[in-house]
PDB file of C-alpha atoms and ligand atoms in Angstrom:
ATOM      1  CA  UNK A   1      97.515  92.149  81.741  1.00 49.00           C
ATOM      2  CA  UNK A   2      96.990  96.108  82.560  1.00 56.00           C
ATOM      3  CA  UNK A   3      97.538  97.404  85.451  1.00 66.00           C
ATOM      4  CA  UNK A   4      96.200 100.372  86.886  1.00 74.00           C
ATOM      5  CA  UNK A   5      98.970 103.071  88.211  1.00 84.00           C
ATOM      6  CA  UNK A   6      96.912 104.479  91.035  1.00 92.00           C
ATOM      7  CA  UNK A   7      95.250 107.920  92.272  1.00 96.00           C
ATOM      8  CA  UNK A   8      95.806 110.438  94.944  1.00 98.00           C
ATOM      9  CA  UNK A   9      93.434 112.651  97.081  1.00 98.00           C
ATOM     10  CA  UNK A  10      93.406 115.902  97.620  1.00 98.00           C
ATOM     11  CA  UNK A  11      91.702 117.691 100.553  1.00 98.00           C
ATOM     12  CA  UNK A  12      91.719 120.311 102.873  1.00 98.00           C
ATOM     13  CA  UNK A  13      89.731 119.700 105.920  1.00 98.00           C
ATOM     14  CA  UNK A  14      88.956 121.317 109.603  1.00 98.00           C
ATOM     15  CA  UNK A  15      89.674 119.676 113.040  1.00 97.00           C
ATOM     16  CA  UNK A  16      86.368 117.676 112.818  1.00 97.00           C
ATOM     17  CA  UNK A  17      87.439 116.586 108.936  1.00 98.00           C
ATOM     18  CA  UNK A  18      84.743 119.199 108.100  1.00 98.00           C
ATOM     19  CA  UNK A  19      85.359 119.897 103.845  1.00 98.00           C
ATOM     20  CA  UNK A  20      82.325 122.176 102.917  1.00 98.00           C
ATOM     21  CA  UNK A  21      79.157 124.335 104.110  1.00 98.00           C
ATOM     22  CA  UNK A  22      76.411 124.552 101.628  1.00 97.00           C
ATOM     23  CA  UNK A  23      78.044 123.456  98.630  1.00 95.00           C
ATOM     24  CA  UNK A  24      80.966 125.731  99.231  1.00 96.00           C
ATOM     25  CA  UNK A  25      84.608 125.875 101.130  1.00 97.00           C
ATOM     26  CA  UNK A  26      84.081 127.830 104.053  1.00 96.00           C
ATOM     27  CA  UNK A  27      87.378 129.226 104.339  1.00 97.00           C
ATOM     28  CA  UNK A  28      89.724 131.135 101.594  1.00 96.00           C
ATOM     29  CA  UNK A  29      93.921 130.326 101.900  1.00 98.00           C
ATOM     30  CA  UNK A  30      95.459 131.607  99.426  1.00 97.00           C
ATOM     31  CA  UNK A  31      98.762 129.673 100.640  1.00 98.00           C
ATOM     32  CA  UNK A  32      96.464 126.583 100.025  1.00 98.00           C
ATOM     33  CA  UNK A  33      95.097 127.479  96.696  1.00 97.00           C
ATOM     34  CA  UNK A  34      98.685 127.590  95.779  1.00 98.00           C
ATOM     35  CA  UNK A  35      99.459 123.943  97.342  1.00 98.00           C
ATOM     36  CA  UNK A  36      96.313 122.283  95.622  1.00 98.00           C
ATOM     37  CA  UNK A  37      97.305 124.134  92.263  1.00 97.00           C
ATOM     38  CA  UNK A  38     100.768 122.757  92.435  1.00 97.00           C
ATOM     39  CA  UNK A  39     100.185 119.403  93.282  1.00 97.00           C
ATOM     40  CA  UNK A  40      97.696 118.805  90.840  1.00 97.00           C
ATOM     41  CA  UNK A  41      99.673 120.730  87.793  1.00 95.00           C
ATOM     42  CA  UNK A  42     103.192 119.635  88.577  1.00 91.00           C
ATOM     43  CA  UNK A  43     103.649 116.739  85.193  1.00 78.00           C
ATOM     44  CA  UNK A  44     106.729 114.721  85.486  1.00 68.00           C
ATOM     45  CA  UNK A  45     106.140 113.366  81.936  1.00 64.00           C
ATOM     46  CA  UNK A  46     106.714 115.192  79.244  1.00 69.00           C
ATOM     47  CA  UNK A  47     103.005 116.634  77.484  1.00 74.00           C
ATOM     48  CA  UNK A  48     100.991 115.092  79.669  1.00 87.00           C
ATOM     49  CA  UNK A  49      98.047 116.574  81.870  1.00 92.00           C
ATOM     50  CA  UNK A  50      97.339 115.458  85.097  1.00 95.00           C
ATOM     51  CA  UNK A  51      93.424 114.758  85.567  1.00 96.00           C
ATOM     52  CA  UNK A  52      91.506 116.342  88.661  1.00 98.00           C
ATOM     53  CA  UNK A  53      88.500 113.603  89.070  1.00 98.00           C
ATOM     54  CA  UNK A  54      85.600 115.968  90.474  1.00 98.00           C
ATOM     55  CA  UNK A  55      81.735 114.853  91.662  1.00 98.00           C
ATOM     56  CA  UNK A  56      79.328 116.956  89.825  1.00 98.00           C
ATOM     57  CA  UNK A  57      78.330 119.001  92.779  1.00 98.00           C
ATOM     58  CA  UNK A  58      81.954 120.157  93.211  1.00 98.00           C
ATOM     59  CA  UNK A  59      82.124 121.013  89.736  1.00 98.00           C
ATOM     60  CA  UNK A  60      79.375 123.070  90.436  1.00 97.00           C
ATOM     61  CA  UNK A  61      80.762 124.585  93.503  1.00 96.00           C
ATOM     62  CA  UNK A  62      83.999 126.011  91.411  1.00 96.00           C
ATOM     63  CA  UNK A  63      83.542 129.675  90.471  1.00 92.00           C
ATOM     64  CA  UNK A  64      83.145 130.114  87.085  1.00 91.00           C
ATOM     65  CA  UNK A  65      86.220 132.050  86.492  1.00 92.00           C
ATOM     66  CA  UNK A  66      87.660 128.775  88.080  1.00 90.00           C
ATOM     67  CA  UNK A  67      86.170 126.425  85.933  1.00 96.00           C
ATOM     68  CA  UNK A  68      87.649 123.966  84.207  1.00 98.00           C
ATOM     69  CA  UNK A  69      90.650 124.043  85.985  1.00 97.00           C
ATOM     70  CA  UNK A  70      93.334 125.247  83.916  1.00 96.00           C
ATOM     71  CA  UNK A  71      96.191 122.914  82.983  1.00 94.00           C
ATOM     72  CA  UNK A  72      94.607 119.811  83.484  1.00 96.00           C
ATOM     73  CA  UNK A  73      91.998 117.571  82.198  1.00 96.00           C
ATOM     74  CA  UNK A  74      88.458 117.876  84.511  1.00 97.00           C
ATOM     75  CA  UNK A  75      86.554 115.001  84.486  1.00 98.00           C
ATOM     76  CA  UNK A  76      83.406 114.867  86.593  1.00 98.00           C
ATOM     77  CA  UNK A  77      81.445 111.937  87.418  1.00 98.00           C
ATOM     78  CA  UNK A  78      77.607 112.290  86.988  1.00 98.00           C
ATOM     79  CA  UNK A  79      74.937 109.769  86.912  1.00 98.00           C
ATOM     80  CA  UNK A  80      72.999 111.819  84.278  1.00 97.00           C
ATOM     81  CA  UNK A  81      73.897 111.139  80.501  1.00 91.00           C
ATOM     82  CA  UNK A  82      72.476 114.555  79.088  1.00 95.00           C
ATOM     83  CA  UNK A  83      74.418 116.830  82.312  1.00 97.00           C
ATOM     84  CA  UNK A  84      76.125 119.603  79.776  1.00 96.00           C
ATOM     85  CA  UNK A  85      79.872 120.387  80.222  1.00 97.00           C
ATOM     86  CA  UNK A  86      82.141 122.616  78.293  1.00 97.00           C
ATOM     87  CA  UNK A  87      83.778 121.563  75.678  1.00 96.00           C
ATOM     88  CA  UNK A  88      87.203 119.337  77.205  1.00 95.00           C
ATOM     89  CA  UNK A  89      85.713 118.660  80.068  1.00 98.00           C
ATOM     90  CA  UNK A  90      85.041 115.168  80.338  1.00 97.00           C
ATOM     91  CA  UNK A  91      81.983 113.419  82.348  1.00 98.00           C
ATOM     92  CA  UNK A  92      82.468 109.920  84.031  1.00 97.00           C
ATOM     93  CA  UNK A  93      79.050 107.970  84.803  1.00 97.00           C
ATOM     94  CA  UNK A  94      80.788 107.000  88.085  1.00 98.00           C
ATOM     95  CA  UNK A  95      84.229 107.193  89.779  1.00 98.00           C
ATOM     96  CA  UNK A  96      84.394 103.302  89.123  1.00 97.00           C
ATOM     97  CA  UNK A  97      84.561 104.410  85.136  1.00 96.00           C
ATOM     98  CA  UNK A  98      86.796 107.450  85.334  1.00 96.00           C
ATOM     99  CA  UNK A  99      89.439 105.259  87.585  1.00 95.00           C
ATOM    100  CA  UNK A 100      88.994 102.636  84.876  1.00 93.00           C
ATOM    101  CA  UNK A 101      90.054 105.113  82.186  1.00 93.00           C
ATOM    102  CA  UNK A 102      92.548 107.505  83.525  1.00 92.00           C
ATOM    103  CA  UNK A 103      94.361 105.069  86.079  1.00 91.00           C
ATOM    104  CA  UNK A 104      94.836 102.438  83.480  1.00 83.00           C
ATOM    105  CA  UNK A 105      98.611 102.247  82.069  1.00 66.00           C
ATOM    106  CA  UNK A 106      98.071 103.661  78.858  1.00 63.00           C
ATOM    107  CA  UNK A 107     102.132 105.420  78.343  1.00 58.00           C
ATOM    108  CA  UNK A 108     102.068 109.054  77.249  1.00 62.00           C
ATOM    109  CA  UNK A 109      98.076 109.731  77.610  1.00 80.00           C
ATOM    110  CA  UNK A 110      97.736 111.131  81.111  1.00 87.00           C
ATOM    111  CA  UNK A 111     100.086 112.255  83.761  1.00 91.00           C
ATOM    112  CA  UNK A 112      99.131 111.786  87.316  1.00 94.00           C
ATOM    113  CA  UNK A 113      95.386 111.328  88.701  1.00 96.00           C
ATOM    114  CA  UNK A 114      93.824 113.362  91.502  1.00 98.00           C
ATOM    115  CA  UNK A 115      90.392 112.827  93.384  1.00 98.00           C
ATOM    116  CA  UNK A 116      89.537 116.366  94.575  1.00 98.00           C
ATOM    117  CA  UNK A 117      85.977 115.623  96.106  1.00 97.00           C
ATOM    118  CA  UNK A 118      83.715 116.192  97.106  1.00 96.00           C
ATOM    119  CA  UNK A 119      82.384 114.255  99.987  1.00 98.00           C
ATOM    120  CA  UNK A 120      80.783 111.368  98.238  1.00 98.00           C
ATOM    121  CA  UNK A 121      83.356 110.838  95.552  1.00 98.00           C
ATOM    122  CA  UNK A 122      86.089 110.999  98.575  1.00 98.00           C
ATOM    123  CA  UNK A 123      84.029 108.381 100.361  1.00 98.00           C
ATOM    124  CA  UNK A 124      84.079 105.458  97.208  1.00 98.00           C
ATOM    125  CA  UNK A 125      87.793 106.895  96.362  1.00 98.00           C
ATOM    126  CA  UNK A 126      89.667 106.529 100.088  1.00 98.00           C
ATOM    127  CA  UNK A 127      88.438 102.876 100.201  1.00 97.00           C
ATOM    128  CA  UNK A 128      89.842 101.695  96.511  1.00 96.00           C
ATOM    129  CA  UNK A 129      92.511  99.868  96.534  1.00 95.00           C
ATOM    130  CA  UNK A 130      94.614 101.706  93.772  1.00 95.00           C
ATOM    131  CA  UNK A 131      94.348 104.824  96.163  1.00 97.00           C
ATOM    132  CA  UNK A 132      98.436 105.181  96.971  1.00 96.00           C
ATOM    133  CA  UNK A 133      98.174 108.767  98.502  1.00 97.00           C
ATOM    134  CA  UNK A 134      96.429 111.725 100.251  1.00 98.00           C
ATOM    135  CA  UNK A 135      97.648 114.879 100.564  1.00 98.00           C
ATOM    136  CA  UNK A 136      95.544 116.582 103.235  1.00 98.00           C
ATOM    137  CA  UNK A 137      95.455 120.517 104.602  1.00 98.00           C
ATOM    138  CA  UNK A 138      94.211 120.648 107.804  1.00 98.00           C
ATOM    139  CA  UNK A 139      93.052 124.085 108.873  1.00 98.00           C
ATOM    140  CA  UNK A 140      92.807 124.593 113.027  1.00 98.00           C
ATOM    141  CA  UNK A 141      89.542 125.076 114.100  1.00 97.00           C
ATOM    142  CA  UNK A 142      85.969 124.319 113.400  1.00 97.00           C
ATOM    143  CA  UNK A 143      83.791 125.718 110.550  1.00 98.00           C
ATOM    144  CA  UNK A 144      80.540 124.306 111.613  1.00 98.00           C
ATOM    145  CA  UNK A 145      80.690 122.073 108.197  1.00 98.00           C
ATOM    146  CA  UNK A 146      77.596 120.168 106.705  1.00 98.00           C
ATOM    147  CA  UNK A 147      79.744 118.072 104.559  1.00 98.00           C
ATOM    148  CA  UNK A 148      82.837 116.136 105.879  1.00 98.00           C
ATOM    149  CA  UNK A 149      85.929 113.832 104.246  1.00 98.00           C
ATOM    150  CA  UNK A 150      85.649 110.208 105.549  1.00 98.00           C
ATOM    151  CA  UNK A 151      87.789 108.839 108.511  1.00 98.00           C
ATOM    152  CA  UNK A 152      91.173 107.984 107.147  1.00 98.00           C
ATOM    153  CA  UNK A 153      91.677 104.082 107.186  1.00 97.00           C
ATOM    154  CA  UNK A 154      94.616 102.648 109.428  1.00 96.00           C
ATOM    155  CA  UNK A 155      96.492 101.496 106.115  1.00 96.00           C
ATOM    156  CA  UNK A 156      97.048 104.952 105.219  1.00 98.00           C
ATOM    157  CA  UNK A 157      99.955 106.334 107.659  1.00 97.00           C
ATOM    158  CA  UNK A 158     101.525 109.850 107.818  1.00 97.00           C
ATOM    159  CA  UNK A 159     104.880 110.006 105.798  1.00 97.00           C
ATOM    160  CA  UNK A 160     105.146 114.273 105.977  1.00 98.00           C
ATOM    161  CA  UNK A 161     104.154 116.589 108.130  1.00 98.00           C
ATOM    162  CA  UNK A 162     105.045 120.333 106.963  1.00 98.00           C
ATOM    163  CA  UNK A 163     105.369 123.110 109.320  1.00 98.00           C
ATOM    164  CA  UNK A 164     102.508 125.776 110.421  1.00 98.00           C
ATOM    165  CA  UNK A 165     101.084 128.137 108.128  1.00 98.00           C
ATOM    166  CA  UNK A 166      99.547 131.292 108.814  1.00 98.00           C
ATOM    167  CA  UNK A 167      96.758 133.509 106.686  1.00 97.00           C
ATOM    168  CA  UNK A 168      95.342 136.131 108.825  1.00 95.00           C
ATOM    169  CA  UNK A 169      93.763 134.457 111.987  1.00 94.00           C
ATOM    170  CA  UNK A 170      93.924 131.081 110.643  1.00 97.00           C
ATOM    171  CA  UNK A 171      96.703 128.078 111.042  1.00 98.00           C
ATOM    172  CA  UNK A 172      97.179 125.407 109.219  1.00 98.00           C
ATOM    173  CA  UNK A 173      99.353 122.674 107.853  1.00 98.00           C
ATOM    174  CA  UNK A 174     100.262 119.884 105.583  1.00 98.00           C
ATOM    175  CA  UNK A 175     100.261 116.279 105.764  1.00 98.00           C
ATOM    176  CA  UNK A 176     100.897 113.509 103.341  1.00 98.00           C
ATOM    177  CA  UNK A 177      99.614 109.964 104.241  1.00 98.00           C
ATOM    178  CA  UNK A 178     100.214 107.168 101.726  1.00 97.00           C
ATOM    179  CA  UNK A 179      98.859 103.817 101.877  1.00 97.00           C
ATOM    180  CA  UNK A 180     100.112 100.441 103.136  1.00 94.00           C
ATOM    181  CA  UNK A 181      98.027  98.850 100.115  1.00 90.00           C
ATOM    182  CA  UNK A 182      99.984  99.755  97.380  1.00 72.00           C
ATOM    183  CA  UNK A 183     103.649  99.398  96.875  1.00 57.00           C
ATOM    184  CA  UNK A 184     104.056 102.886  94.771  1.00 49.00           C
TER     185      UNK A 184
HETATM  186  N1  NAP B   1      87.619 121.131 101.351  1.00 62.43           N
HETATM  187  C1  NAP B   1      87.878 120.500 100.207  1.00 62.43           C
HETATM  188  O1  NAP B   1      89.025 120.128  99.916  1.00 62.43           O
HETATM  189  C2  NAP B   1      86.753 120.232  99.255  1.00 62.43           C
HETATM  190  C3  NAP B   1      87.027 119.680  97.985  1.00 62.43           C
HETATM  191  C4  NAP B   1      85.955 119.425  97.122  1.00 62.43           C
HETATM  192  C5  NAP B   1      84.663 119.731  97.509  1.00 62.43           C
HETATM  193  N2  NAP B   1      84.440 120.271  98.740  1.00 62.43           N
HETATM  194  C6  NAP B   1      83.079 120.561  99.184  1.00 62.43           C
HETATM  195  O2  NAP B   1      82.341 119.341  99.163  1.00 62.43           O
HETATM  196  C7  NAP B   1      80.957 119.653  98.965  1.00 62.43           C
HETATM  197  C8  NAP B   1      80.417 118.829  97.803  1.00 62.43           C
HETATM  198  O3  NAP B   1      80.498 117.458  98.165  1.00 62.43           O
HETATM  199  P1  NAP B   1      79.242 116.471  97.949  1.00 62.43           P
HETATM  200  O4  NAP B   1      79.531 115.192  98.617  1.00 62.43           O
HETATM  201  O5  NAP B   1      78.004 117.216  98.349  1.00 62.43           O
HETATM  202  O6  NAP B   1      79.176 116.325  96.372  1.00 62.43           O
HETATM  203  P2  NAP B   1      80.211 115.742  95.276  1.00 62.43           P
HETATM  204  O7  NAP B   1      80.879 114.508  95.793  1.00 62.43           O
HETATM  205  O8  NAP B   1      81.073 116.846  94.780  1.00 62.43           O
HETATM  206  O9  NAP B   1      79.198 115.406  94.086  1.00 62.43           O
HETATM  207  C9  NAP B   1      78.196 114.442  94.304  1.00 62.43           C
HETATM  208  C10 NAP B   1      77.628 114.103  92.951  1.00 62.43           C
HETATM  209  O10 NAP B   1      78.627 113.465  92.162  1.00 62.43           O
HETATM  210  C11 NAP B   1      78.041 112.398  91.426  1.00 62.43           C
HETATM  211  N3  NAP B   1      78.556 111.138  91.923  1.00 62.43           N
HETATM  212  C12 NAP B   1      79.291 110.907  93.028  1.00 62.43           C
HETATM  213  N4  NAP B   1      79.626 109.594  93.133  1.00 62.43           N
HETATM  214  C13 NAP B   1      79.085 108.999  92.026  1.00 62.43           C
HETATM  215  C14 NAP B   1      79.099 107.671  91.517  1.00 62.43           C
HETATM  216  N5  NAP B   1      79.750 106.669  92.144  1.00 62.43           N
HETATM  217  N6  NAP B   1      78.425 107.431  90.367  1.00 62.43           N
HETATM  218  C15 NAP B   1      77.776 108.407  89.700  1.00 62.43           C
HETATM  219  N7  NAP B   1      77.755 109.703  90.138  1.00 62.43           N
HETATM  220  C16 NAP B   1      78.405 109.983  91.278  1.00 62.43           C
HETATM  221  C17 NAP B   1      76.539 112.510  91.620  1.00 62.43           C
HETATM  222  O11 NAP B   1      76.116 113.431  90.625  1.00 62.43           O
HETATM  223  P3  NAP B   1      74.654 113.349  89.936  1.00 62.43           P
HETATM  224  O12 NAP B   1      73.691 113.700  91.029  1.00 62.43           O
HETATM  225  O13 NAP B   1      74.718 114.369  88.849  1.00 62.43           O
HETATM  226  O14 NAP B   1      74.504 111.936  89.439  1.00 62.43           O
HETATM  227  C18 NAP B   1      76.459 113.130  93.007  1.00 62.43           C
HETATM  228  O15 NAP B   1      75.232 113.787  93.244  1.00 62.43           O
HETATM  229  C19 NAP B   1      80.900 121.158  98.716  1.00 62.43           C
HETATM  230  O16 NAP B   1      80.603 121.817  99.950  1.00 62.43           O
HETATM  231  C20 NAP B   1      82.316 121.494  98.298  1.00 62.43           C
HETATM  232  O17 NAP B   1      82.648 122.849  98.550  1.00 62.43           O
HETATM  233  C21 NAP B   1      85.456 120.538  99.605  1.00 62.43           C
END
């Protein structure tokens, strides 16, 4: 039998879980560029890239300069067979497929698997059951966001809490909530 190892989340949201405002982040933290870099480089087996699952409207959000991220494998998930990536950059026909592929306990092909939006990719990903973690940034205050991360289910419960951050006039922290539904 496979089985499937599981994926995390990655987000930074507002107060109101606000993630974006016309296709964009509305706020720039360096200290959390840093944290989502990081956490979605850091390999703990030997070779092998972590994958950063992406919708294709948050592929298209990334600067191009940004784009793919370095040091890990980008897969975005696109209904539309003929959408053109670069070369490496892989396209899933939905997140159903790329879980399916990169989740699935194949030893020494990929290291860990991150969902990193946006809001309709989070929205399938939170409620799948081989989603084990979510590391959220949550920035104090409201950015009058169009697009927003889904209400965190109750089988999901806080397991760190980091201290306060500061960048210019903004606060904000970390929190790591894992879930109740899967054992690691
Ligand atoms: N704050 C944060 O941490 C954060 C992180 C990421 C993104 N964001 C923000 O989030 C916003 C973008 O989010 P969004 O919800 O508008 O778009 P999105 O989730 O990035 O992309 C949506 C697109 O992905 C594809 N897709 C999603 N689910 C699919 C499925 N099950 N099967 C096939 N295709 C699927 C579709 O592409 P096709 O139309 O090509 O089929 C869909 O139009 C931006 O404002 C961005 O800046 C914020």
């Amino acid at each position: 039998m496979r089985t499937m190892k599981g994926f995390s989340i990655i987000v930074a949201t507002d107060e109101e879980r606000g993630i974006g405002k016309a296709n964009r982040i509305p706020w720039n933290i360096s200290g959390d560029m840093k944290h989502f870099k990081d956490i979605t480089t850091a390999t703990y087996a030997d070779g092998c890239k972590n994958v950063v699952i992406m919708g294709r409207k948050t592929w298209e959000s990334l600067p191009a300069s940004f784009r793919p991220l370095p040091g890990r494998l980008n897969v975005v998930v696109s209904a539309n067979l003929s959408y053109e990536l670069p070369v490496g950059v892989m396209r899933c026909g939905s997140l159903q497929g790329a879980i399916d592929l990169y989740c699935g306990e194949r030893e020494g092909s990929f290291g860990e698997v991150f969902v990193i939006g946006g809001a309709a990719v989070y929205a399938e990903a939170i409620k799948h059951i081989c989603c084990k973690k979510i590391f959220r940034t949550v920035i104090n205050g409201k950015f009058g966001c169009d697009t927003f991360f889904p209400e965190i289910p109750d089988y999901f419960r806080e397991c760190t809490r980091s201290e306060i951050y500061k960048d210019k006039k903004l606060t904000y922290y970390f929190v790591e909530l894992i879930s109740d539904r899967i054992s690691k």
